PDB file of C-alpha atoms and ligand atoms in Angstrom:
ATOM      1  CA  UNK A 476      67.250 172.689  33.554  1.00  0.00           C
ATOM      2  CA  UNK A 477      67.277 175.177  36.312  1.00  0.00           C
ATOM      3  CA  UNK A 478      68.655 173.288  39.437  1.00  0.00           C
ATOM      4  CA  UNK A 479      72.379 173.226  39.886  1.00  0.00           C
ATOM      5  CA  UNK A 480      74.082 169.783  39.660  1.00  0.00           C
ATOM      6  CA  UNK A 481      77.057 169.475  42.214  1.00  0.00           C
ATOM      7  CA  UNK A 482      79.007 166.308  42.533  1.00  0.00           C
ATOM      8  CA  UNK A 483      81.582 165.229  45.130  1.00  0.00           C
ATOM      9  CA  UNK A 484      84.639 163.122  44.181  1.00  0.00           C
ATOM     10  CA  UNK A 485      87.820 161.774  45.738  1.00  0.00           C
ATOM     11  CA  UNK A 486      89.842 158.605  46.239  1.00  0.00           C
ATOM     12  CA  UNK A 487      89.160 156.262  49.121  1.00  0.00           C
ATOM     13  CA  UNK A 488      88.981 157.995  52.481  1.00  0.00           C
ATOM     14  CA  UNK A 489      89.240 161.430  51.061  1.00  0.00           C
ATOM     15  CA  UNK A 490      86.311 162.584  53.448  1.00  0.00           C
ATOM     16  CA  UNK A 491      83.465 162.902  51.018  1.00  0.00           C
ATOM     17  CA  UNK A 492      80.806 161.712  53.545  1.00  0.00           C
ATOM     18  CA  UNK A 493      82.016 164.133  56.141  1.00  0.00           C
ATOM     19  CA  UNK A 494      82.175 167.154  53.551  1.00  0.00           C
ATOM     20  CA  UNK A 495      78.760 166.160  52.070  1.00  0.00           C
ATOM     21  CA  UNK A 496      76.923 166.795  55.255  1.00  0.00           C
ATOM     22  CA  UNK A 497      78.571 170.289  55.640  1.00  0.00           C
ATOM     23  CA  UNK A 498      77.660 171.159  52.057  1.00  0.00           C
ATOM     24  CA  UNK A 499      74.069 169.911  52.375  1.00  0.00           C
ATOM     25  CA  UNK A 500      73.739 172.085  55.612  1.00  0.00           C
ATOM     26  CA  UNK A 501      75.286 175.238  53.775  1.00  0.00           C
ATOM     27  CA  UNK A 502      72.893 174.804  50.627  1.00  0.00           C
ATOM     28  CA  UNK A 503      69.715 174.225  52.728  1.00  0.00           C
ATOM     29  CA  UNK A 504      70.563 177.193  54.942  1.00  0.00           C
ATOM     30  CA  UNK A 505      70.528 179.289  51.858  1.00  0.00           C
ATOM     31  CA  UNK A 506      66.887 178.199  51.360  1.00  0.00           C
ATOM     32  CA  UNK A 507      67.610 176.060  48.259  1.00  0.00           C
ATOM     33  CA  UNK A 508      65.585 172.955  47.540  1.00  0.00           C
ATOM     34  CA  UNK A 509      68.228 170.088  47.624  1.00  0.00           C
ATOM     35  CA  UNK A 510      68.220 166.524  46.858  1.00  0.00           C
ATOM     36  CA  UNK A 511      71.202 164.500  48.288  1.00  0.00           C
ATOM     37  CA  UNK A 512      72.081 161.308  46.600  1.00  0.00           C
ATOM     38  CA  UNK A 513      75.019 158.865  45.630  1.00  0.00           C
ATOM     39  CA  UNK A 514      76.444 156.619  43.006  1.00  0.00           C
ATOM     40  CA  UNK A 515      76.456 153.836  42.355  1.00  0.00           C
ATOM     41  CA  UNK A 516      72.932 153.712  43.975  1.00  0.00           C
ATOM     42  CA  UNK A 517      70.506 156.521  44.689  1.00  0.00           C
ATOM     43  CA  UNK A 518      67.323 154.410  43.327  1.00  0.00           C
ATOM     44  CA  UNK A 519      65.936 151.102  44.394  1.00  0.00           C
ATOM     45  CA  UNK A 520      67.521 149.407  41.367  1.00  0.00           C
ATOM     46  CA  UNK A 521      70.655 151.387  41.618  1.00  0.00           C
ATOM     47  CA  UNK A 522      71.234 150.321  45.371  1.00  0.00           C
ATOM     48  CA  UNK A 523      70.790 146.742  44.268  1.00  0.00           C
ATOM     49  CA  UNK A 524      73.436 147.242  41.686  1.00  0.00           C
ATOM     50  CA  UNK A 525      75.826 148.906  44.195  1.00  0.00           C
ATOM     51  CA  UNK A 526      75.505 145.837  46.414  1.00  0.00           C
ATOM     52  CA  UNK A 527      76.772 143.731  43.489  1.00  0.00           C
ATOM     53  CA  UNK A 528      79.537 146.188  42.691  1.00  0.00           C
ATOM     54  CA  UNK A 529      80.891 146.466  46.182  1.00  0.00           C
ATOM     55  CA  UNK A 530      80.598 143.027  47.417  1.00  0.00           C
ATOM     56  CA  UNK A 531      84.262 141.597  47.835  1.00  0.00           C
ATOM     57  CA  UNK A 532      82.697 138.251  47.172  1.00  0.00           C
ATOM     58  CA  UNK A 533      82.169 139.269  43.619  1.00  0.00           C
ATOM     59  CA  UNK A 534      85.980 138.688  42.642  1.00  0.00           C
ATOM     60  CA  UNK A 535      84.947 137.437  39.241  1.00  0.00           C
ATOM     61  CA  UNK A 536      83.176 140.601  37.939  1.00  0.00           C
ATOM     62  CA  UNK A 537      84.882 141.497  34.581  1.00  0.00           C
ATOM     63  CA  UNK A 538      86.033 145.000  33.936  1.00  0.00           C
ATOM     64  CA  UNK A 539      83.599 145.613  31.278  1.00  0.00           C
ATOM     65  CA  UNK A 540      80.658 144.227  33.267  1.00  0.00           C
ATOM     66  CA  UNK A 541      81.763 146.505  36.093  1.00  0.00           C
ATOM     67  CA  UNK A 542      81.562 149.492  33.634  1.00  0.00           C
ATOM     68  CA  UNK A 543      78.227 148.747  32.204  1.00  0.00           C
ATOM     69  CA  UNK A 544      76.688 148.067  35.815  1.00  0.00           C
ATOM     70  CA  UNK A 545      78.013 151.654  36.769  1.00  0.00           C
ATOM     71  CA  UNK A 546      76.233 153.197  33.881  1.00  0.00           C
ATOM     72  CA  UNK A 547      73.257 150.930  34.320  1.00  0.00           C
ATOM     73  CA  UNK A 548      72.729 152.373  37.749  1.00  0.00           C
ATOM     74  CA  UNK A 549      73.532 155.818  36.344  1.00  0.00           C
ATOM     75  CA  UNK A 550      70.784 155.548  33.691  1.00  0.00           C
ATOM     76  CA  UNK A 551      68.270 154.599  36.268  1.00  0.00           C
ATOM     77  CA  UNK A 552      69.439 157.284  38.726  1.00  0.00           C
ATOM     78  CA  UNK A 553      69.484 160.093  35.991  1.00  0.00           C
ATOM     79  CA  UNK A 554      65.943 159.242  34.668  1.00  0.00           C
ATOM     80  CA  UNK A 555      64.273 158.520  38.069  1.00  0.00           C
ATOM     81  CA  UNK A 556      66.065 161.097  40.370  1.00  0.00           C
ATOM     82  CA  UNK A 557      68.652 163.681  38.949  1.00  0.00           C
ATOM     83  CA  UNK A 558      66.868 164.889  35.756  1.00  0.00           C
ATOM     84  CA  UNK A 559      63.371 165.192  37.262  1.00  0.00           C
ATOM     85  CA  UNK A 560      64.841 167.067  40.294  1.00  0.00           C
ATOM     86  CA  UNK A 561      67.031 169.726  38.024  1.00  0.00           C
ATOM     87  CA  UNK A 562      64.001 170.232  35.812  1.00  0.00           C
ATOM     88  CA  UNK A 563      61.888 171.138  38.885  1.00  0.00           C
ATOM     89  CA  UNK A 564      64.628 173.668  39.936  1.00  0.00           C
ATOM     90  CA  UNK A 565      65.820 171.389  42.839  1.00  0.00           C
ATOM     91  CA  UNK A 566      69.610 171.300  43.254  1.00  0.00           C
ATOM     92  CA  UNK A 567      71.220 167.815  43.309  1.00  0.00           C
ATOM     93  CA  UNK A 568      74.317 167.000  45.403  1.00  0.00           C
ATOM     94  CA  UNK A 569      75.629 163.648  44.270  1.00  0.00           C
ATOM     95  CA  UNK A 570      78.274 161.682  46.121  1.00  0.00           C
ATOM     96  CA  UNK A 571      80.388 160.340  43.198  1.00  0.00           C
ATOM     97  CA  UNK A 572      79.297 160.632  39.335  1.00  0.00           C
ATOM     98  CA  UNK A 573      80.847 159.866  36.025  1.00  0.00           C
ATOM     99  CA  UNK A 574      84.379 161.146  36.954  1.00  0.00           C
ATOM    100  CA  UNK A 575      84.586 158.310  39.451  1.00  0.00           C
ATOM    101  CA  UNK A 576      84.073 155.887  36.344  1.00  0.00           C
ATOM    102  CA  UNK A 577      86.794 157.689  34.393  1.00  0.00           C
ATOM    103  CA  UNK A 578      89.120 157.542  37.524  1.00  0.00           C
ATOM    104  CA  UNK A 579      88.173 153.980  38.847  1.00  0.00           C
ATOM    105  CA  UNK A 580      87.221 151.997  35.621  1.00  0.00           C
ATOM    106  CA  UNK A 581      89.317 154.098  33.296  1.00  0.00           C
ATOM    107  CA  UNK A 582      92.491 154.976  35.373  1.00  0.00           C
ATOM    108  CA  UNK A 583      92.117 151.925  37.630  1.00  0.00           C
ATOM    109  CA  UNK A 584      91.153 149.139  35.518  1.00  0.00           C
ATOM    110  CA  UNK A 585      92.642 150.506  32.253  1.00  0.00           C
ATOM    111  CA  UNK A 586      89.377 150.773  30.225  1.00  0.00           C
ATOM    112  CA  UNK A 587      89.859 153.178  27.461  1.00  0.00           C
ATOM    113  CA  UNK A 588      88.481 156.774  27.812  1.00  0.00           C
ATOM    114  CA  UNK A 589      86.853 156.587  24.538  1.00  0.00           C
ATOM    115  CA  UNK A 590      84.765 153.494  25.641  1.00  0.00           C
ATOM    116  CA  UNK A 591      83.703 155.407  28.799  1.00  0.00           C
ATOM    117  CA  UNK A 592      82.815 158.471  26.638  1.00  0.00           C
ATOM    118  CA  UNK A 593      80.721 156.454  24.257  1.00  0.00           C
ATOM    119  CA  UNK A 594      78.538 155.286  27.472  1.00  0.00           C
ATOM    120  CA  UNK A 595      78.699 158.639  28.878  1.00  0.00           C
ATOM    121  CA  UNK A 596      77.360 160.273  25.668  1.00  0.00           C
ATOM    122  CA  UNK A 597      74.707 157.554  25.516  1.00  0.00           C
ATOM    123  CA  UNK A 598      73.257 157.536  28.969  1.00  0.00           C
ATOM    124  CA  UNK A 599      73.805 161.244  29.865  1.00  0.00           C
ATOM    125  CA  UNK A 600      72.924 162.867  26.524  1.00  0.00           C
ATOM    126  CA  UNK A 601      75.286 165.860  27.384  1.00  0.00           C
ATOM    127  CA  UNK A 602      74.364 166.245  31.027  1.00  0.00           C
ATOM    128  CA  UNK A 603      77.410 167.169  33.105  1.00  0.00           C
ATOM    129  CA  UNK A 604      77.689 168.550  36.671  1.00  0.00           C
ATOM    130  CA  UNK A 605      77.846 172.349  36.968  1.00  0.00           C
ATOM    131  CA  UNK A 606      80.424 172.046  39.752  1.00  0.00           C
ATOM    132  CA  UNK A 607      82.479 169.102  40.994  1.00  0.00           C
ATOM    133  CA  UNK A 608      84.460 169.187  44.151  1.00  0.00           C
ATOM    134  CA  UNK A 609      87.384 166.830  44.130  1.00  0.00           C
ATOM    135  CA  UNK A 610      88.750 165.924  47.466  1.00  0.00           C
ATOM    136  CA  UNK A 611      92.436 165.128  46.772  1.00  0.00           C
ATOM    137  CA  UNK A 612      94.929 163.585  49.046  1.00  0.00           C
ATOM    138  CA  UNK A 613      97.915 161.100  48.764  1.00  0.00           C
ATOM    139  CA  UNK A 614      96.814 157.586  48.508  1.00  0.00           C
ATOM    140  CA  UNK A 615      98.446 156.374  51.625  1.00  0.00           C
ATOM    141  CA  UNK A 616      96.720 159.007  53.793  1.00  0.00           C
ATOM    142  CA  UNK A 617      93.216 158.086  52.434  1.00  0.00           C
ATOM    143  CA  UNK A 618      93.678 154.429  52.790  1.00  0.00           C
ATOM    144  CA  UNK A 619      94.742 154.808  56.216  1.00  0.00           C
ATOM    145  CA  UNK A 620      91.736 156.839  57.116  1.00  0.00           C
ATOM    146  CA  UNK A 621      89.468 154.466  55.402  1.00  0.00           C
ATOM    147  CA  UNK A 622      91.036 151.596  57.016  1.00  0.00           C
ATOM    148  CA  UNK A 623      90.407 152.699  60.463  1.00  0.00           C
ATOM    149  CA  UNK A 624      86.696 152.424  59.663  1.00  0.00           C
ATOM    150  CA  UNK A 625      85.267 149.218  58.447  1.00  0.00           C
ATOM    151  CA  UNK A 626      85.970 146.084  56.480  1.00  0.00           C
ATOM    152  CA  UNK A 627      87.259 147.075  52.862  1.00  0.00           C
ATOM    153  CA  UNK A 628      84.720 146.637  50.009  1.00  0.00           C
ATOM    154  CA  UNK A 629      85.784 145.403  46.456  1.00  0.00           C
ATOM    155  CA  UNK A 630      87.318 148.789  45.466  1.00  0.00           C
ATOM    156  CA  UNK A 631      88.956 149.464  48.747  1.00  0.00           C
ATOM    157  CA  UNK A 632      90.631 146.096  48.474  1.00  0.00           C
ATOM    158  CA  UNK A 633      92.499 147.202  45.208  1.00  0.00           C
ATOM    159  CA  UNK A 634      96.273 147.823  45.541  1.00  0.00           C
ATOM    160  CA  UNK A 635      98.198 151.015  45.763  1.00  0.00           C
ATOM    161  CA  UNK A 636      98.923 151.222  42.021  1.00  0.00           C
ATOM    162  CA  UNK A 637      95.439 151.016  41.112  1.00  0.00           C
ATOM    163  CA  UNK A 638      94.627 153.816  43.676  1.00  0.00           C
ATOM    164  CA  UNK A 639      97.570 156.063  42.248  1.00  0.00           C
ATOM    165  CA  UNK A 640      96.330 155.550  38.775  1.00  0.00           C
ATOM    166  CA  UNK A 641      92.762 156.598  39.865  1.00  0.00           C
ATOM    167  CA  UNK A 642      94.045 159.656  41.609  1.00  0.00           C
ATOM    168  CA  UNK A 643      96.124 160.865  38.596  1.00  0.00           C
ATOM    169  CA  UNK A 644      93.135 160.341  36.263  1.00  0.00           C
ATOM    170  CA  UNK A 645      90.920 162.637  38.657  1.00  0.00           C
ATOM    171  CA  UNK A 646      93.596 165.212  38.671  1.00  0.00           C
ATOM    172  CA  UNK A 647      93.915 165.079  34.699  1.00  0.00           C
ATOM    173  CA  UNK A 648      90.301 165.599  34.554  1.00  0.00           C
ATOM    174  CA  UNK A 649      90.570 168.720  36.923  1.00  0.00           C
ATOM    175  CA  UNK A 650      93.524 170.164  34.738  1.00  0.00           C
ATOM    176  CA  UNK A 651      91.318 169.721  31.779  1.00  0.00           C
ATOM    177  CA  UNK A 652      88.213 171.272  33.177  1.00  0.00           C
ATOM    178  CA  UNK A 653      89.336 173.662  35.844  1.00  0.00           C
ATOM    179  CA  UNK A 654      86.038 175.696  35.558  1.00  0.00           C
ATOM    180  CA  UNK A 655      83.807 172.648  36.511  1.00  0.00           C
ATOM    181  CA  UNK A 656      86.355 170.851  38.706  1.00  0.00           C
ATOM    182  CA  UNK A 657      87.628 172.460  42.005  1.00  0.00           C
ATOM    183  CA  UNK A 658      90.492 170.604  43.712  1.00  0.00           C
ATOM    184  CA  UNK A 659      90.410 170.619  47.475  1.00  0.00           C
ATOM    185  CA  UNK A 660      93.457 169.493  49.360  1.00  0.00           C
ATOM    186  CA  UNK A 661      91.814 167.211  51.636  1.00  0.00           C
ATOM    187  CA  UNK A 662      95.150 165.913  53.456  1.00  0.00           C
ATOM    188  CA  UNK A 663      94.559 168.932  55.675  1.00  0.00           C
ATOM    189  CA  UNK A 664      92.787 169.057  59.078  1.00  0.00           C
ATOM    190  CA  UNK A 665      89.043 168.954  58.531  1.00  0.00           C
ATOM    191  CA  UNK A 666      88.623 172.689  59.592  1.00  0.00           C
ATOM    192  CA  UNK A 667      90.886 173.659  56.569  1.00  0.00           C
ATOM    193  CA  UNK A 668      89.223 171.327  54.133  1.00  0.00           C
ATOM    194  CA  UNK A 669      85.707 172.747  55.061  1.00  0.00           C
ATOM    195  CA  UNK A 670      87.261 176.462  54.610  1.00  0.00           C
ATOM    196  CA  UNK A 671      88.358 175.576  51.046  1.00  0.00           C
ATOM    197  CA  UNK A 672      84.832 174.161  50.206  1.00  0.00           C
ATOM    198  CA  UNK A 673      83.156 177.174  51.835  1.00  0.00           C
ATOM    199  CA  UNK A 674      84.908 179.730  49.580  1.00  0.00           C
ATOM    200  CA  UNK A 675      83.769 177.893  46.563  1.00  0.00           C
ATOM    201  CA  UNK A 676      80.330 177.622  47.988  1.00  0.00           C
ATOM    202  CA  UNK A 677      80.086 181.266  48.958  1.00  0.00           C
ATOM    203  CA  UNK A 678      80.675 182.172  45.142  1.00  0.00           C
ATOM    204  CA  UNK A 679      78.211 179.689  44.010  1.00  0.00           C
ATOM    205  CA  UNK A 680      75.418 180.556  46.503  1.00  0.00           C
ATOM    206  CA  UNK A 681      75.805 184.321  45.952  1.00  0.00           C
ATOM    207  CA  UNK A 682      75.274 183.789  42.237  1.00  0.00           C
ATOM    208  CA  UNK A 683      72.276 181.664  42.864  1.00  0.00           C
ATOM    209  CA  UNK A 684      70.571 184.018  45.349  1.00  0.00           C
ATOM    210  CA  UNK A 685      71.035 186.907  42.821  1.00  0.00           C
ATOM    211  CA  UNK A 686      69.598 185.057  39.941  1.00  0.00           C
TER     212      UNK A 686
HETATM  213  N1  T5A B1547      82.861 153.807  41.960  1.00  0.00           N
HETATM  214  C1  T5A B1547      81.897 154.745  42.022  1.00  0.00           C
HETATM  215  C2  T5A B1547      83.473 153.369  40.787  1.00  0.00           C
HETATM  216  O1  T5A B1547      84.331 152.470  40.745  1.00  0.00           O
HETATM  217  N2  T5A B1547      83.033 153.976  39.673  1.00  0.00           N
HETATM  218  C3  T5A B1547      81.843 154.794  39.607  1.00  0.00           C
HETATM  219  O2  T5A B1547      81.568 155.328  38.503  1.00  0.00           O
HETATM  220  C4  T5A B1547      81.368 155.197  41.008  1.00  0.00           C
HETATM  221  C5  T5A B1547      80.226 156.180  40.958  1.00  0.00           C
HETATM  222  C6  T5A B1547      81.587 153.684  46.106  1.00  0.00           C
HETATM  223  C7  T5A B1547      82.847 152.932  45.382  1.00  0.00           C
HETATM  224  O3  T5A B1547      82.331 152.718  44.148  1.00  0.00           O
HETATM  225  C8  T5A B1547      83.486 153.001  43.136  1.00  0.00           C
HETATM  226  C9  T5A B1547      84.289 154.086  44.111  1.00  0.00           C
HETATM  227  C10 T5A B1547      84.040 153.642  45.368  1.00  0.00           C
HETATM  228  O4  T5A B1547      85.079 152.745  45.812  1.00  0.00           O
HETATM  229  P1  T5A B1547      81.796 155.239  48.173  1.00  0.00           P
HETATM  230  O5  T5A B1547      80.910 154.798  49.324  1.00  0.00           O
HETATM  231  O6  T5A B1547      81.250 156.414  47.488  1.00  0.00           O
HETATM  232  O7  T5A B1547      81.748 153.785  47.306  1.00  0.00           O
HETATM  233  O8  T5A B1547      83.156 155.534  48.323  1.00  0.00           O
HETATM  234  P2  T5A B1547      84.077 155.796  49.406  1.00  0.00           P
HETATM  235  O9  T5A B1547      85.398 156.270  48.809  1.00  0.00           O
HETATM  236  O10 T5A B1547      84.411 154.162  49.955  1.00  0.00           O
HETATM  237  O11 T5A B1547      83.485 156.615  50.371  1.00  0.00           O
HETATM  238  P3  T5A B1547      83.558 156.473  51.828  1.00  0.00           P
HETATM  239  O12 T5A B1547      82.131 157.176  52.336  1.00  0.00           O
HETATM  240  O13 T5A B1547      83.688 155.085  52.236  1.00  0.00           O
HETATM  241  O14 T5A B1547      84.707 157.476  52.123  1.00  0.00           O
HETATM  242  P4  T5A B1547      84.768 159.033  52.271  1.00  0.00           P
HETATM  243  O15 T5A B1547      83.435 159.541  52.269  1.00  0.00           O
HETATM  244  O16 T5A B1547      85.663 159.491  51.218  1.00  0.00           O
HETATM  245  O17 T5A B1547      85.538 159.294  53.611  1.00  0.00           O
HETATM  246  P5  T5A B1547      84.803 159.672  55.119  1.00  0.00           P
HETATM  247  O18 T5A B1547      84.280 160.827  55.020  1.00  0.00           O
HETATM  248  O19 T5A B1547      84.084 158.477  55.423  1.00  0.00           O
HETATM  249  O20 T5A B1547      86.172 159.724  55.744  1.00  0.00           O
HETATM  250  C11 T5A B1547      86.984 158.544  56.061  1.00  0.00           C
HETATM  251  C12 T5A B1547      87.609 158.821  57.499  1.00  0.00           C
HETATM  252  O21 T5A B1547      88.586 159.874  57.528  1.00  0.00           O
HETATM  253  C13 T5A B1547      88.138 160.711  58.587  1.00  0.00           C
HETATM  254  C14 T5A B1547      86.639 160.644  58.851  1.00  0.00           C
HETATM  255  O22 T5A B1547      86.312 160.925  60.099  1.00  0.00           O
HETATM  256  C15 T5A B1547      86.551 158.956  58.549  1.00  0.00           C
HETATM  257  O23 T5A B1547      86.902 158.322  59.715  1.00  0.00           O
HETATM  258  N3  T5A B1547      88.407 162.120  57.996  1.00  0.00           N
HETATM  259  C16 T5A B1547      89.353 163.008  58.226  1.00  0.00           C
HETATM  260  N4  T5A B1547      90.450 162.756  59.213  1.00  0.00           N
HETATM  261  C17 T5A B1547      91.455 163.727  59.245  1.00  0.00           C
HETATM  262  N5  T5A B1547      91.443 164.822  58.506  1.00  0.00           N
HETATM  263  C18 T5A B1547      90.370 165.133  57.691  1.00  0.00           C
HETATM  264  N6  T5A B1547      90.260 166.230  56.961  1.00  0.00           N
HETATM  265  C19 T5A B1547      89.317 164.033  57.571  1.00  0.00           C
HETATM  266  N7  T5A B1547      88.221 163.994  56.698  1.00  0.00           N
HETATM  267  C20 T5A B1547      87.780 162.920  56.893  1.00  0.00           C
END
């Protein structure tokens, strides 16, 4: 596979949507073909699964059902969108991926890492992002930002302790995989957040254009 696979992660209200647009602009300005997508979702079937997962009315979804639905959407997404793009040399920028499963279903819900790893192995067959930008900020700051926006979905309705376990899981992944996962302090003003992202992208794009 020759395209680069970049994912964006973070807790609620971390600013992913805001930063995604900036990253997309930088990569496209460098003349690189880019596919921008998201999880759960990114395909017709995946977007239907997303609706089920985010709907606050679905309070009775079991933890394992939630986990399996995440990977069902991911399987569709990988086969239909992500892998074909990477094979064609197109870069893929994805709003959330499997680190979110470890953080939300693992850290938040308490599902074992091994169970998630088994599904990851089955569905992804070893495929991992080349670069993950983790937008990290204290849970209360993120919830305040997200709260200003809209009615909370099924995940945004979880309590603070769920969010804290989710944040710690993300940080744990970053400490175990520092080469892949770059932590961005997204509690700062937007300009500072984008500067942190730019310095990482500068290195990545310099490497890509010299290849
Ligand atoms: N999920 C997903 C799982 O549980 N398991 C999985 O495996 C996967 C893939 C998906 C949900 O699914 C869960 C996690 C999620 O809950 P989502 O749409 O990806 O949903 O997730 P959200 O976190 O809800 O994403 P949002 O787009 O809603 O939030 P963002 O993108 O993090 O935040 P954004 O950019 O909209 O910013 C929030 C507000 O803050 C402001 C923005 O203007 C906006 O108003 N803001 C700032 N304000 C001050 N300073 C800054 N630096 C700011 N940056 C942004």
